[in-house]
Amino acid sequence: MGTNTNKNAFASKMGAILAAAGSAVGLGNVWRFPTETGLNGGAAFILIYVLFMLLLGVPVMISEFVIGRYSQKSVSESFYSMSGGKNAWRYMGLIPMFSSFLVLSYYAVVAGWTLEYAFQAAVNGFAGKEVTQYAVDFVNFSSNPVQPLIWMGLILAITCVIVALGVQKGIERGSKIMMPVLFVFLVILAVCSLSLPNSSQGLMFLLKPDFSKVTAQTVLSAMGQAFFSLSVGLCCLCTYACYFRKDVNLVKDATSVASIDTLVALCSGFIIFPAVYSIQGLQPDAGPSLVFITLPSVFQQVFGDMPVLAYGFSLMFYLLLVVAALTSSISMLEMGTAYFQEKFHVSRVKCAIGVTCVCFVLGTACSLSFGDWSYVKVFGMGFFDLFDYLVAKFIMPIGGLLATFFVGWVVDEQVLKSELTNGGTVSQPLYRVIRLLVRYLTPICILLIFFSELGFF
Ligand code: PHE
């Protein structure tokens, strides 16, 4: 396998896949997926989610790859240049760009929590507590005006250093180290969890669909989860695709990333639900607090007789969350950094620091919405919930609509064909299917789900 000496490109094909998979695999898999699955009735939700991954997520990802690799420009400028210099498209491209600030801001809050929990696990802070104490501790911690900000600042600082180091030395090298660690942790934890008593009940919850739980809200949540989990719709993957070599097979890469992402999400389910069901009386629908309130207590209870295992399992689980969060936040920060660097010819380091500072300020508002600012409501939601709602349920699907519409209708058809066949050097038997999806099926499905959500039918 050859390497690329261009410093602004991933050196290897493997580096490209791992970086894109690193962006996709994150808290969305280990925290958001189990939460949404728990709240939406298990296997039925998962089926709809997988369908949306194939029908919506993968075509949007391919479109983002095409835009990024063809234009070799940061987002917004890529829309501008590929539309033949239409300013309207430049402004459209700014929507996902600025949304990446929103997503990183609230994402960094949860990432900060994972760091605190990894620290607590390392100092054995979960041992010997009353069951009710975990909820009290979480509420006290998350509503504290200072502590979560310190952890959030630390996560943002680490992300900033990796991005500032550059495409090959920072992002690619980081992904090549962190992704294998993540896979090893996942497998060990899933094997341990599946060997617990009653684990079959947890498995049933994940594998046996109950369609009576499916509502219009479930469908919207599944679409939001598919977009969020694959990191599509914010054009973060357009930015990464600028760094892909010309011989990267975009369709293969997109399907590999989607498969890795789904496997990791399912594996997280295999870790979490068997553990939850192994304790009598616990339910899987605890919502976002599942990972931070239910699980620390579950880990202590299920390994009650073996404190060493309780310690090791908790530590590994929260480190897994930290690593997953980092590989994704890097891609969010890279997007703004690349844009400002290209647009204003400022150094990568300065741009990365600037974007990090803005996200820290916005993230502070999100973090405080759990405590001192909980009375501040916009559309009935605090900043954290508002950002998550807007990004996952609206901006990402709209961004996906934009990307597919752009590639399907605005850009010359030859661009799609040439990018999918690497300039005619490889065959792409799925070309027609992908074109059909990108032009018709994917945008129409996104619109239908939106209109049904708005009560049109
Ligand atoms: N896909 C990431 C996750 O699952 C989140 C993400 C969203 C990353 C948008 C980049 C852009 O955690």
XYZ file of C-alpha atoms and ligand atoms in Angstrom, residues 21-30 32 100 103 106-107 225-237 261 324-325 327-329 331-332 335 391 396, ligand 1:
51
model
C -14.981 5.638 11.465
C -13.538 7.568 14.405
C -15.784 10.484 13.559
C -18.810 8.198 13.312
C -18.127 6.048 16.355
C -18.636 8.142 19.442
C -20.969 8.977 22.278
C -23.716 8.552 19.706
C -23.016 4.816 19.773
C -22.173 4.196 23.388
C -27.099 8.048 22.695
C -20.637 21.947 13.955
C -22.787 20.055 18.190
C -22.996 20.171 23.864
C -21.026 17.083 22.900
C -29.990 8.713 15.524
C -28.900 7.407 12.097
C -27.649 10.866 11.071
C -26.036 11.618 14.409
C -24.335 8.276 14.703
C -22.884 8.362 11.177
C -21.817 12.024 11.585
C -23.630 12.905 8.377
C -25.556 16.078 7.607
C -23.028 18.457 9.148
C -20.521 17.920 6.342
C -17.776 16.924 8.819
C -17.124 14.039 6.461
C -20.586 2.194 13.359
C -15.107 7.370 21.578
C -15.922 10.989 22.405
C -12.316 10.629 18.009
C -15.635 12.303 17.155
C -14.962 15.712 18.656
C -13.828 15.728 13.386
C -16.175 18.440 14.629
C -14.355 21.281 10.184
C -28.869 19.449 15.608
C -28.494 17.097 10.339
N -21.160 10.430 15.111
C -20.715 10.960 16.348
C -21.143 10.008 17.468
O -21.741 9.027 17.212
C -21.220 12.348 16.605
C -20.939 13.337 15.527
C -21.977 14.088 15.023
C -19.663 13.520 15.041
C -21.756 15.004 14.015
C -19.433 14.465 14.039
C -20.487 15.189 13.522
O -20.887 10.250 18.590
